[in-house]
Every structure is written in structure tokens, then in C-alpha cells.
Coordinates of C-alpha atoms in Angstrom, one line a residue:
Chain A
M1 CA -27.5 -53.5 28.2
P2 CA -25.8 -50.8 30.8
C3 CA -25.7 -46.8 30.7
T4 CA -22.6 -44.9 30.6
T5 CA -22.4 -41.2 31.7
Q6 CA -21.8 -40.1 28.0
D7 CA -25.5 -42.0 27.6
V8 CA -26.9 -40.4 30.4
I9 CA -25.5 -37.2 29.6
A10 CA -26.7 -37.8 25.8
A11 CA -30.2 -38.5 27.2
L12 CA -30.2 -34.8 29.6
C13 CA -29.7 -33.2 25.9
A14 CA -32.5 -35.5 24.2
G15 CA -34.8 -33.8 27.1
A16 CA -33.6 -30.5 27.5
K17 CA -34.5 -30.4 23.2
T18 CA -38.7 -32.0 23.9
I19 CA -38.7 -29.3 26.3
T20 CA -38.0 -26.1 24.3
E21 CA -40.0 -28.1 21.4
H22 CA -43.0 -29.0 24.0
R23 CA -42.6 -24.8 25.3
D24 CA -45.5 -23.3 23.8
E25 CA -48.0 -26.5 24.4
L26 CA -46.9 -26.6 28.0
V27 CA -46.8 -22.7 28.1
R28 CA -50.8 -23.3 27.2
L29 CA -51.6 -26.1 29.3
D30 CA -50.7 -24.5 32.2
R31 CA -52.2 -20.7 30.7
S32 CA -55.3 -23.1 31.5
I33 CA -55.2 -23.8 35.0
G34 CA -52.3 -22.1 36.6
D35 CA -50.6 -19.1 35.6
A36 CA -48.7 -19.7 32.3
D37 CA -45.0 -19.9 33.3
H38 CA -44.8 -23.2 33.2
G39 CA -43.4 -23.8 29.3
E40 CA -41.0 -21.0 30.0
N41 CA -39.5 -21.4 33.0
M42 CA -39.0 -25.1 32.3
D43 CA -37.4 -24.1 29.1
R44 CA -35.1 -21.7 30.4
G45 CA -33.6 -24.5 33.2
F46 CA -32.5 -26.7 30.4
R47 CA -31.0 -24.4 28.1
A48 CA -29.2 -23.9 31.5
V49 CA -28.2 -27.3 31.9
V50 CA -27.4 -28.0 28.4
A51 CA -24.8 -24.8 28.6
Q52 CA -23.3 -26.4 31.9
L53 CA -23.3 -29.8 30.3
D54 CA -21.1 -28.3 27.5
S55 CA -19.3 -26.2 30.0
A56 CA -18.1 -28.4 32.3
P57 CA -18.5 -32.3 31.3
P58 CA -19.6 -34.2 34.4
E59 CA -17.5 -37.0 35.0
T60 CA -20.0 -39.9 36.8
P61 CA -23.6 -40.2 35.6
A62 CA -24.7 -38.7 39.7
A63 CA -22.0 -35.9 38.8
A64 CA -24.9 -35.0 36.0
L65 CA -27.9 -35.5 37.7
K66 CA -26.1 -33.3 40.4
L67 CA -25.8 -30.6 38.1
V68 CA -29.0 -30.9 35.8
G69 CA -30.6 -30.0 39.8
T70 CA -28.5 -27.7 40.8
T71 CA -29.4 -25.3 37.7
L72 CA -32.7 -26.0 38.0
I73 CA -33.0 -25.0 41.3
S74 CA -31.0 -22.0 40.3
S75 CA -32.2 -20.8 37.0
V76 CA -36.7 -22.1 36.7
G77 CA -38.1 -20.4 40.2
G78 CA -41.5 -21.1 40.8
A79 CA -42.7 -24.5 42.0
S80 CA -41.1 -26.4 39.2
G81 CA -37.3 -25.1 40.1
P82 CA -37.2 -26.7 43.0
L83 CA -39.7 -29.9 42.4
Y84 CA -37.1 -31.1 39.4
G85 CA -34.4 -30.0 41.2
T86 CA -34.7 -31.9 44.3
A87 CA -36.5 -35.4 41.9
F88 CA -32.7 -34.7 40.0
L89 CA -30.5 -34.5 42.8
R90 CA -32.1 -37.0 45.1
A91 CA -31.6 -39.2 42.6
A92 CA -27.6 -38.4 42.0
S93 CA -27.4 -39.1 45.3
A94 CA -29.4 -42.1 44.5
L95 CA -26.3 -43.5 42.3
G96 CA -23.4 -42.7 45.0
E97 CA -20.8 -43.8 42.4
T98 CA -22.1 -46.0 39.9
A99 CA -19.8 -46.1 36.4
E100 CA -23.0 -47.6 34.5
L101 CA -26.7 -47.7 35.3
D102 CA -28.3 -51.4 34.7
G103 CA -32.3 -51.0 35.1
S104 CA -32.8 -51.8 39.2
V105 CA -30.3 -49.0 39.6
L106 CA -31.9 -46.9 37.6
V107 CA -35.5 -48.0 39.2
G108 CA -33.5 -46.7 43.0
A109 CA -33.0 -43.1 41.3
L110 CA -36.3 -42.7 39.7
Q111 CA -38.1 -44.3 43.1
A112 CA -35.5 -41.3 45.3
G113 CA -35.9 -38.7 42.7
M114 CA -40.3 -39.3 43.2
E115 CA -39.8 -39.2 47.0
G116 CA -37.6 -36.2 46.9
V117 CA -40.7 -34.2 45.0
E118 CA -43.3 -36.3 47.6
A119 CA -41.1 -35.2 50.3
R120 CA -41.0 -31.0 49.0
G121 CA -44.3 -30.5 47.3
K122 CA -46.4 -32.8 50.2
A123 CA -49.0 -34.0 46.9
V124 CA -50.2 -37.8 46.7
T125 CA -50.9 -40.0 44.0
G126 CA -54.9 -38.0 43.0
D127 CA -53.6 -35.1 43.7
K128 CA -53.3 -33.4 40.2
T129 CA -49.3 -33.0 40.1
M130 CA -46.1 -34.3 39.0
I131 CA -46.5 -37.7 40.7
D132 CA -49.0 -38.5 38.7
A133 CA -46.7 -39.0 36.1
L134 CA -43.9 -40.0 38.7
S135 CA -45.9 -42.3 40.5
P136 CA -46.7 -45.2 37.9
A137 CA -43.6 -44.6 35.9
V138 CA -41.6 -46.2 38.9
E139 CA -43.7 -49.0 38.8
A140 CA -43.9 -49.9 35.5
A141 CA -39.8 -49.7 35.8
K142 CA -39.9 -52.2 38.9
A143 CA -41.8 -54.1 37.4
S144 CA -39.7 -54.0 34.3
A145 CA -36.8 -54.4 35.9
E146 CA -37.8 -57.2 38.2
S147 CA -38.1 -59.5 35.3
G148 CA -34.6 -59.0 34.4
A149 CA -34.6 -55.7 31.2
G150 CA -31.8 -54.2 30.6
A151 CA -31.5 -50.0 31.5
A152 CA -33.1 -48.4 28.0
T153 CA -36.2 -50.8 28.2
V154 CA -36.8 -50.2 32.0
L155 CA -36.5 -46.8 30.5
A156 CA -39.1 -47.0 27.7
A157 CA -41.8 -48.8 30.4
A158 CA -41.4 -45.4 32.7
A159 CA -42.3 -43.7 29.9
D160 CA -45.1 -45.0 28.7
A161 CA -46.4 -45.8 31.7
A162 CA -45.5 -41.9 32.9
H163 CA -47.8 -41.2 29.6
T164 CA -51.0 -42.7 30.6
G165 CA -50.2 -41.3 34.1
A166 CA -50.2 -37.7 33.4
E167 CA -52.8 -38.3 30.4
T168 CA -54.7 -39.2 33.7
T169 CA -54.8 -35.8 35.4
E170 CA -57.2 -34.3 32.3
S171 CA -60.2 -35.5 34.7
L172 CA -58.6 -35.2 38.1
V173 CA -59.5 -31.6 40.2
A174 CA -56.4 -30.4 41.3
R175 CA -55.6 -30.6 45.1
K176 CA -52.1 -28.7 45.0
G177 CA -50.0 -25.6 42.8
R178 CA -52.1 -23.1 41.7
A179 CA -54.3 -24.7 40.0
S180 CA -55.5 -25.9 43.0
Y181 CA -57.6 -22.4 43.3
L182 CA -60.1 -23.9 40.5
G183 CA -61.5 -26.2 42.7
E184 CA -63.7 -27.9 40.2
R185 CA -62.5 -26.1 37.5
S186 CA -59.2 -27.0 37.4
A187 CA -61.0 -30.7 35.8
G188 CA -60.8 -31.0 32.0
H189 CA -57.1 -29.9 31.4
V190 CA -54.2 -32.1 32.0
D191 CA -51.9 -31.0 34.5
P192 CA -48.6 -28.5 33.1
G193 CA -45.9 -30.3 35.4
A194 CA -47.4 -34.5 34.5
R195 CA -47.1 -33.8 31.3
S196 CA -43.1 -32.2 31.4
T197 CA -42.7 -34.7 33.2
A198 CA -44.2 -37.7 31.0
L199 CA -42.2 -35.5 27.8
L200 CA -38.8 -36.2 29.8
L201 CA -39.4 -39.5 30.5
A202 CA -40.1 -40.2 26.8
A203 CA -37.3 -38.2 25.7
F204 CA -34.5 -39.7 28.1
A205 CA -36.0 -42.6 27.1
E206 CA -35.9 -42.7 23.1
A207 CA -32.1 -42.0 23.7
G208 CA -32.0 -45.1 25.4
E209 CA -33.5 -47.1 22.8
A210 CA -31.2 -45.0 20.1
G211 CA -27.5 -45.9 22.6
G212 CA -28.8 -48.7 23.1
A213 CA -28.8 -50.1 19.7
A214 CA -25.9 -47.8 18.1
G215 CA -24.2 -50.4 21.6
A216 CA -26.0 -53.3 20.4
A217 CA -24.1 -52.6 16.4
R218 CA -21.0 -51.6 17.9
Chain B
M1 CA -50.7 -8.0 22.0
K2 CA -50.4 -4.4 22.8
K3 CA -47.7 -3.2 25.3
I4 CA -44.8 -1.4 25.5
L5 CA -41.5 -4.3 25.2
N6 CA -38.7 -4.8 23.7
E7 CA -37.5 -8.7 24.1
P8 CA -40.5 -10.1 26.4
A9 CA -38.5 -12.1 27.7
N10 CA -36.1 -9.2 28.9
V11 CA -39.0 -7.8 30.9
V12 CA -38.3 -8.0 34.6
G13 CA -34.6 -7.2 33.5
D14 CA -35.4 -3.7 31.7
A15 CA -38.2 -2.5 34.1
L16 CA -35.1 -2.7 36.9
R17 CA -33.3 -0.7 35.0
G18 CA -35.8 2.3 34.3
M19 CA -36.9 1.6 38.5
A20 CA -33.2 2.2 39.8
L21 CA -32.8 5.2 37.2
A22 CA -36.1 6.5 38.2
H23 CA -35.5 6.4 42.3
P24 CA -31.8 6.9 42.8
D25 CA -32.0 8.4 46.4
L26 CA -34.0 5.6 47.8
V27 CA -32.9 1.6 45.7
R28 CA -30.4 -0.2 44.4
V29 CA -30.7 -2.0 41.8
R30 CA -29.0 -5.8 40.7
T31 CA -30.2 -7.7 37.4
D32 CA -28.7 -11.0 37.6
P33 CA -30.0 -12.0 39.9
A34 CA -32.2 -9.8 40.0
L35 CA -32.9 -8.0 43.1
I36 CA -33.8 -4.3 44.8
V37 CA -32.5 -3.4 48.1
R38 CA -32.2 -0.2 49.9
A39 CA -29.7 2.5 48.5
D40 CA -27.9 2.5 51.9
A41 CA -28.5 -1.6 52.8
P42 CA -27.3 -2.6 55.2
V43 CA -28.9 -0.7 57.8
R44 CA -26.5 -1.7 60.4
D45 CA -27.8 -3.6 63.5
T46 CA -31.8 -3.2 61.8
V47 CA -33.4 -6.7 61.0
A48 CA -33.7 -6.6 57.5
V49 CA -37.4 -7.0 56.3
I50 CA -37.5 -9.1 52.8
S51 CA -39.4 -10.1 50.5
G52 CA -40.4 -11.1 47.2
G53 CA -42.0 -13.2 44.1
G54 CA -42.8 -13.2 40.5
S55 CA -42.8 -9.7 38.9
G56 CA -46.0 -8.5 37.2
H57 CA -47.6 -7.1 40.8
E58 CA -45.8 -3.8 40.3
P59 CA -45.7 -2.0 42.9
L60 CA -45.1 -5.4 44.9
H61 CA -42.8 -5.2 46.2
G62 CA -40.0 -3.7 44.5
G63 CA -42.1 -0.1 45.4
F64 CA -41.9 -0.8 49.2
V65 CA -38.0 -1.1 49.2
G66 CA -36.7 1.9 51.3
P67 CA -36.7 3.7 55.4
G68 CA -39.4 2.5 57.1
M69 CA -41.0 -0.5 55.5
L70 CA -38.8 -3.7 53.2
S71 CA -34.8 -3.8 53.2
A72 CA -34.8 -5.5 49.7
A73 CA -36.8 -7.3 47.3
V74 CA -36.1 -10.6 44.7
P75 CA -38.2 -9.9 42.0
G76 CA -38.2 -13.2 40.1
P77 CA -39.6 -13.9 36.2
V78 CA -43.3 -12.9 35.3
F79 CA -45.4 -14.9 38.1
T80 CA -43.0 -17.3 38.4
S81 CA -41.0 -17.4 42.3
P82 CA -37.4 -15.9 42.4
T83 CA -34.4 -18.7 42.6
P84 CA -33.2 -19.8 46.3
D85 CA -29.8 -18.0 45.0
A86 CA -31.9 -14.8 44.4
V87 CA -33.1 -14.4 47.9
Q88 CA -30.1 -15.5 49.1
A89 CA -28.3 -12.8 47.7
A90 CA -30.8 -10.2 48.5
I91 CA -29.6 -11.4 51.9
S92 CA -26.6 -10.7 51.8
Q93 CA -26.8 -7.1 50.7
A94 CA -29.4 -6.0 53.0
E95 CA -28.8 -7.9 56.6
G96 CA -27.3 -5.9 59.1
G97 CA -26.5 -7.8 61.7
A98 CA -29.6 -8.4 63.1
G99 CA -31.4 -11.3 61.2
T100 CA -33.9 -11.1 58.4
L101 CA -37.3 -11.0 58.2
L102 CA -38.8 -13.0 55.0
V103 CA -42.2 -11.9 54.0
V104 CA -43.6 -14.9 51.6
K105 CA -46.7 -15.0 49.8
N106 CA -48.0 -18.4 50.2
Y107 CA -48.0 -19.8 46.9
T108 CA -45.9 -22.9 46.2
G109 CA -43.2 -22.2 44.2
D110 CA -43.4 -18.5 47.1
V111 CA -42.5 -21.2 49.7
L112 CA -40.6 -23.5 47.8
N113 CA -37.7 -21.0 47.3
F114 CA -37.8 -19.2 49.8
E115 CA -37.7 -22.1 52.3
T116 CA -35.0 -23.3 50.2
A117 CA -32.7 -20.0 50.7
A118 CA -33.3 -19.7 54.1
E119 CA -31.9 -23.1 54.5
L120 CA -29.3 -21.8 53.0
A121 CA -28.5 -18.5 54.7
S122 CA -28.7 -20.5 57.5
A123 CA -26.3 -22.2 56.9
E124 CA -24.2 -19.8 56.5
G125 CA -24.4 -17.8 60.2
T126 CA -27.6 -15.7 59.4
E127 CA -30.4 -16.0 61.5
V128 CA -33.4 -16.1 59.4
R129 CA -37.0 -15.9 60.1
T130 CA -40.3 -16.4 57.7
V131 CA -43.8 -15.5 57.6
V132 CA -46.3 -16.4 55.1
V133 CA -49.2 -14.5 54.6
Q134 CA -52.4 -16.1 53.5
D135 CA -55.2 -13.6 53.8
D136 CA -58.0 -14.6 51.0
V137 CA -60.8 -15.9 51.5
A138 CA -61.6 -16.3 48.5
V139 CA -60.1 -19.2 49.1
R140 CA -62.5 -22.5 50.3
D141 CA -61.5 -26.2 51.8
S142 CA -58.0 -24.7 52.2
T143 CA -56.8 -28.5 53.3
H144 CA -58.0 -29.4 49.4
T145 CA -55.7 -27.0 48.1
A146 CA -52.2 -25.5 48.7
G147 CA -53.7 -23.3 51.5
R148 CA -55.0 -19.6 51.1
R149 CA -53.4 -17.6 49.4
G150 CA -51.7 -13.8 49.7
V151 CA -52.9 -11.1 48.6
G152 CA -53.5 -7.3 49.0
G153 CA -52.7 -8.3 53.3
T154 CA -49.2 -8.1 52.2
V155 CA -48.5 -4.9 51.9
L156 CA -50.1 -4.0 55.1
L157 CA -47.3 -6.4 56.6
E158 CA -44.7 -5.2 54.2
K159 CA -45.4 -1.4 55.7
I160 CA -46.4 -2.2 59.5
V161 CA -43.6 -5.2 60.4
G162 CA -40.9 -2.7 58.3
A163 CA -42.1 -0.1 60.0
A164 CA -41.0 -1.7 63.7
A165 CA -37.8 -3.0 62.2
Q166 CA -36.8 0.6 61.2
Q167 CA -37.7 1.0 64.7
G168 CA -35.5 -1.3 66.3
T169 CA -37.6 -4.4 67.1
D170 CA -34.9 -7.4 67.1
L171 CA -35.9 -9.9 65.1
D172 CA -38.4 -12.1 67.8
G173 CA -40.4 -9.1 68.4
C174 CA -40.7 -8.4 64.4
H175 CA -41.7 -12.1 63.4
R176 CA -44.4 -12.3 66.6
L177 CA -45.1 -8.5 64.6
A178 CA -45.6 -10.4 61.9
E179 CA -47.1 -13.1 62.5
R180 CA -50.2 -11.2 64.1
V181 CA -50.9 -8.5 61.2
S182 CA -51.2 -12.0 59.2
E183 CA -53.9 -13.9 61.8
R184 CA -55.7 -10.4 61.9
V185 CA -56.0 -9.4 58.1
R186 CA -58.4 -11.3 55.2
S187 CA -59.0 -9.8 51.5
M188 CA -61.0 -11.0 48.6
G189 CA -60.4 -9.6 44.8
M190 CA -63.2 -9.8 41.7
A191 CA -62.0 -9.2 37.7
L192 CA -63.3 -7.7 34.9
T193 CA -60.4 -8.7 32.0
A194 CA -57.9 -11.8 32.5
P195 CA -53.8 -9.4 32.6
T196 CA -51.4 -10.8 29.6
V197 CA -48.6 -12.6 30.4
P198 CA -45.4 -10.7 28.0
H199 CA -44.1 -14.0 26.7
V200 CA -47.6 -15.8 26.3
G201 CA -48.9 -12.8 24.1
E202 CA -52.6 -13.7 24.6
P203 CA -54.5 -13.2 27.7
S204 CA -55.2 -15.8 30.9
F205 CA -58.5 -16.1 30.0
T206 CA -61.5 -14.7 28.7
L207 CA -64.4 -12.8 29.8
D208 CA -67.9 -11.9 27.9
E209 CA -68.6 -8.5 27.8
D210 CA -71.6 -9.4 30.5
E211 CA -69.6 -11.6 32.9
M212 CA -67.1 -11.1 36.2
E213 CA -64.6 -13.2 38.2
I214 CA -65.4 -13.5 41.8
G215 CA -62.2 -14.5 44.1
I216 CA -59.6 -14.1 41.8
G217 CA -55.8 -14.8 42.4
I218 CA -53.1 -12.6 40.8
H219 CA -51.6 -14.7 38.6
G220 CA -54.5 -14.3 36.1
E221 CA -55.9 -17.4 36.8
P222 CA -59.6 -17.9 36.5
G223 CA -61.8 -17.6 40.0
R224 CA -63.6 -18.6 42.5
E225 CA -66.7 -18.8 40.0
R226 CA -67.8 -16.7 37.0
V227 CA -70.7 -15.0 37.9
P228 CA -73.5 -12.0 35.9
L229 CA -71.8 -8.6 35.9
D230 CA -73.0 -6.4 38.8
N231 CA -73.5 -2.5 39.5
A232 CA -70.5 -1.4 41.9
D233 CA -72.9 -2.0 44.7
G234 CA -73.0 -5.6 44.7
I235 CA -69.2 -5.8 43.2
V236 CA -68.7 -4.9 46.7
R237 CA -71.1 -6.7 48.8
R238 CA -69.9 -9.8 46.7
L239 CA -66.2 -8.9 48.1
L240 CA -66.6 -8.2 51.4
D241 CA -69.9 -10.0 53.1
P242 CA -67.1 -13.5 52.4
V243 CA -64.1 -11.0 53.8
L244 CA -66.4 -9.6 56.6
E245 CA -67.4 -13.6 57.4
D246 CA -64.5 -14.7 57.9
L247 CA -62.0 -13.6 61.3
P248 CA -65.4 -12.1 61.9
F249 CA -64.9 -8.5 61.7
T250 CA -68.0 -7.6 63.7
E251 CA -69.5 -3.8 65.0
G252 CA -67.4 -2.0 67.2
D253 CA -64.1 -3.1 65.5
E254 CA -61.8 -0.5 64.5
V255 CA -59.5 -1.5 60.5
L256 CA -57.8 -0.5 57.9
L257 CA -59.5 -0.7 54.8
L258 CA -57.4 -0.5 51.5
T259 CA -58.9 -1.0 48.8
N260 CA -56.9 -2.2 45.3
S261 CA -56.7 -2.1 41.4
M262 CA -55.6 -5.0 40.2
G263 CA -53.4 -2.7 37.5
G264 CA -56.0 -2.2 35.2
T265 CA -58.9 -0.1 36.8
P266 CA -58.7 3.6 37.1
L267 CA -58.8 6.0 40.0
M268 CA -62.6 6.6 39.2
E269 CA -63.9 3.5 39.8
L270 CA -61.2 2.8 42.5
Y271 CA -62.5 5.7 44.5
L272 CA -65.8 4.8 43.8
A273 CA -66.0 1.2 45.2
H274 CA -64.4 2.8 48.2
G275 CA -66.8 5.0 49.1
V276 CA -69.5 1.8 48.5
A277 CA -67.4 -0.1 50.7
E278 CA -66.7 2.3 53.8
R279 CA -70.6 2.9 53.5
L280 CA -71.3 -1.0 53.7
L281 CA -68.7 -1.2 56.7
A282 CA -70.3 2.3 58.7
E283 CA -74.3 0.1 58.0
R284 CA -72.6 -2.7 60.3
G285 CA -70.7 -0.2 63.2
I286 CA -67.3 -1.0 61.9
R287 CA -64.9 2.1 61.7
V288 CA -62.5 2.2 59.0
Q289 CA -59.7 4.3 61.0
R290 CA -57.6 4.1 58.1
R291 CA -57.9 3.7 54.5
L292 CA -55.4 3.1 51.3
V293 CA -56.9 3.2 48.4
G294 CA -54.3 3.0 44.8
P295 CA -52.7 -0.8 42.8
Y296 CA -50.6 -1.9 45.3
T297 CA -50.8 -5.5 44.1
T298 CA -51.2 -6.1 41.3
S299 CA -51.8 -8.7 38.3
L300 CA -50.2 -6.9 35.4
E301 CA -53.2 -4.6 33.5
M302 CA -56.3 -6.6 34.6
Q303 CA -59.2 -5.2 35.3
G304 CA -60.6 -5.7 38.7
L305 CA -60.1 -4.3 42.5
S306 CA -59.7 -6.2 45.4
M307 CA -60.5 -5.1 49.2
T308 CA -58.8 -6.1 52.2
L309 CA -59.3 -5.6 55.8
L310 CA -57.1 -5.8 58.6
K311 CA -58.3 -5.2 61.9
L312 CA -55.9 -2.6 64.1
D313 CA -55.2 -2.0 67.4
A314 CA -53.2 1.3 69.1
E315 CA -50.0 -0.7 69.0
L316 CA -51.2 -1.4 64.8
T317 CA -52.1 2.1 63.9
E318 CA -48.9 3.5 65.6
L319 CA -46.6 1.3 63.1
W320 CA -49.3 2.3 60.0
D321 CA -48.6 6.1 61.0
S322 CA -45.2 5.6 61.5
P323 CA -43.1 7.7 58.4
V324 CA -42.6 5.3 55.1
H325 CA -40.1 6.4 52.5
T326 CA -40.4 4.3 49.0
P327 CA -41.4 4.2 45.2
A328 CA -44.7 3.5 45.9
L329 CA -45.8 4.4 49.8
H330 CA -44.7 7.8 51.5
W331 CA -45.6 9.4 54.3

């Protein structure tokens, strides 16, 4: 079941909705180990994304992701604006002119997005950042695509792994971002960036499954 | 939360409109994107010195815009760095043809957004240099963190480099000077209470009546340790010792001492602490040649203070003494 531009836009809108729903949770997580702005910033950014998608609907999956990237960079601020913005821009570049995403194309986009975050944020696995959710997500997506799975299944595998990855950040001591200044005291709290990454991927996967079910019924 | 507010989400824009009305002779203000520029900007053939970062640290940076200091300031949302297009807009408003120096406090978000803005401005033909301020000695093991934070030392750097730019120093010269000030300035802060971010509505952390946080930053994040509350002598010693050891500052050094309120500490306590600091420095044979006492780099209404020491020389002293005319600093 390939994934069309419409499916991508639906997934992005689902992502925006989940960020709004979890705004307070992300604020709370960031208040514990950061500066309490992650939920507010992500909510502001994704509201802007939805407004952009409504006013100028993109015509390819790549155009949709590029629009998300530029909108996040120009509306979020903080560290998450450039990091998420770069992730979406790099994923858009990886898609090129592709009109419909299959499992392996999706893996390429996820991988490119993660590499963008690594390059901008200079974080690695275990630093207690969004990489701790993204990296296992990419690995799980790869394994799923190699077994021949379609886009929706690959996305579901990525979302599951991201969720687990985000949970593991609870015990980690932060080495990047604002939380790194707390040293040992940063342990015991889930990283807000890893959590928002897991939330977004879960929303994308859920939208993917809904799209797949609709496709099968057609 | 008890604050003087209308809509929490509009706090920065509302404050900027008030600031513009309060200082029409000194600054011009825009709210979308938010920026504050000198009323007479752009100043032709003069390096534009621009800084910015999250709001909530007032008067940093908007209060330091004006002749002899900053050309423009870019305020993000509370405790959140501004976006690259806001920084770029400030550059295009303030740039007078001699290039732009960006003064960036070392926080991941500030560095990423200003870096991106510098790339965008360079692509459009503006020469941009960046200095990253990292004066906070509270941050240990900087290889295992995002590096030392930029705190109170930023004000001293902005004043000195702003004076040089005003005198016609070119971009290379301003950049070298900024790096030199950055190498010679160190800070450490403490808190008695946490601030409350308007859109959050509750304090960023809680401290018991008999506790204090040592080694705090300026974003309501907890510090490097929580210890029993001490008297003023003990508190100032805890802040000065790591600062003195770090550079190190030694007997015979001439320094500028900034005793900075985090926002909620009254001047009476600040002067008291400043007196202690001058006494402790005199005991070590360190000569305080210039001083600044007040709220300059704050963290909303946080009670607490920070101490900043800058090692002076003749050039830095002369630039510090040069005239400055901004909402928060003037002589």
C-alpha cells in the first residue's frame, strides 16, 4: 500500500493534532530538566504548519515535508526549531520527485532526517536527546522494509521503536541541550525532545494505518 | 501564578509595545518578527552589533540597544531563542554597510538559530561574524555538556564591543575584541526561588525555605547543587571562589565586578552582597577598578544573584568608560 501526497498531508495534520493534545505534557517534561518551553514551542510551530498546509496545499510528498521544515524553522525557535526543521528538510530532499512512498523510500527519508539532526545537534545515541528516539526508529524501519513491508507497516515499526527509545531516556544523564547542565540530576525524567519525536511518529503511523485501511476498502 | 498580564501568549509583543512608548528617542520596535533597533539605525559605515535570545532576561538585550552599545536586539518568546528569519530581519534593519557582529549566548537553540541566520545573511552579501559568550563557570565537564552557558558577562561584552563599533572599529577589530573580552570574563549565579514562565503558570522548580540553588543558569533550570541556605558572606564566597580559581584571577589583577540581580532580589541585598564581594576581593589583592550593580541579566522574577568578573586592561577600561545611551545603561 503506497503512500500518496494526500496521505502525507493527513499524517502531518495528525502529528500537529497530537502535539497540541500533548502540549502540557511536553511543557511538564521540559520544566523538570529544561526551560519549560518545548510544548509551547512545538504547538506554536505545528499550528503554523497546519495553517500553511491549508493555505497552499503541496503537490508532492517532498513539497509537503519541505513546507513543514521551513515553517518549523521560522516559527518554533529554541533548539527544536532548527533540529526538527532540518529533519523535515533533509527528509524532503531524500524523497526527491517521488509521488508515492513505499517502505524503502520511507526508510531513506527517516534516515536522512536523523542524519540532519545529528549534523545540526552534534548529539549521538545515549546523550538523552531526540536521537534516542530517532535512531532506534530508523533501525526498526530498515528491518521492517527489508522484510518487504509497505509504508504503513514500516512507519508502525518505527513508531514502536521510537516510543521504547524515548522511554529509555528516563534513566540517562543528559550530555546535550539545556538538560546537560543538570548532570546527574537530569536522570529520572524522559527527554522532552525524544518524547515529541515518539509522539509525532506514532501519529504518522496511526494516520498511515487509517490510510491503509481506507485503501484496502476501496 | 500572579503576574501583570493580559494574554500569556502575547507577553513579549505587549511588553515591546510598551518599551517603544517608554523610549521613543532611543529605540524602534517591531513585533512581527519581534525586534528592537536603534532609533537612528542603520548607522552608516559602522559595524552593527546585534544580540538576542529568549525573553525573560530583561533588560538583556533590548535594554542595551542605543548609541555606544547594541545596534539591535532580537527577542524570542520567553526563554526561547528567536528564529533565524527574525535575526535576519534585525540584521537588515541595523546593517550600515560595515558588516554585522552577532553576540550569541552559548545555548543550543541560540547557537543554532543565529548560525542559520548568519548563513542566510551571508548568502545575501552581508558580512557576518559571531562571538559565542560562555562565561558561566558553574558548568563543569564542558566536554560532557553543551558547553559553558553565556550569562552576566554578555552585558560587559556588549558594552565594550558596542563602544568600539561606535568609535569606528572595523568588523575584524570588533570580532577580535569580542573574543578577547569573552576570554577574560567569568560568572557564577545562585537562586533563592525559581521563576514562573507565563505560559506555564507554575514555578520551574521548588526550594524549601532553608535551601538555595548554586550554579544556576538564567532559564529557571535548577543549578549544579542544592545546599542549605547560608548568610551573605557564605553565599558570595561560594560564587566568587570558583570564578577566581577558573581564569584564574590573581593578586594585582584589575577587574570589573558585576553584581547582578536575577530579577527578584532587591537592591538592598544586592548592595550588601556587592560590599561583601569587594571586601573578599581586596583580601586577595584583586583591585576592583569598575563596578556595576543591578538587574542586568535576569531570569524573570527569580530571587538570587550572580557575580561576574572581567579582567581589565587600559583598552577595555577606556571602552567601558565611553559614553553609552540605552534604556538600561547610560553615562
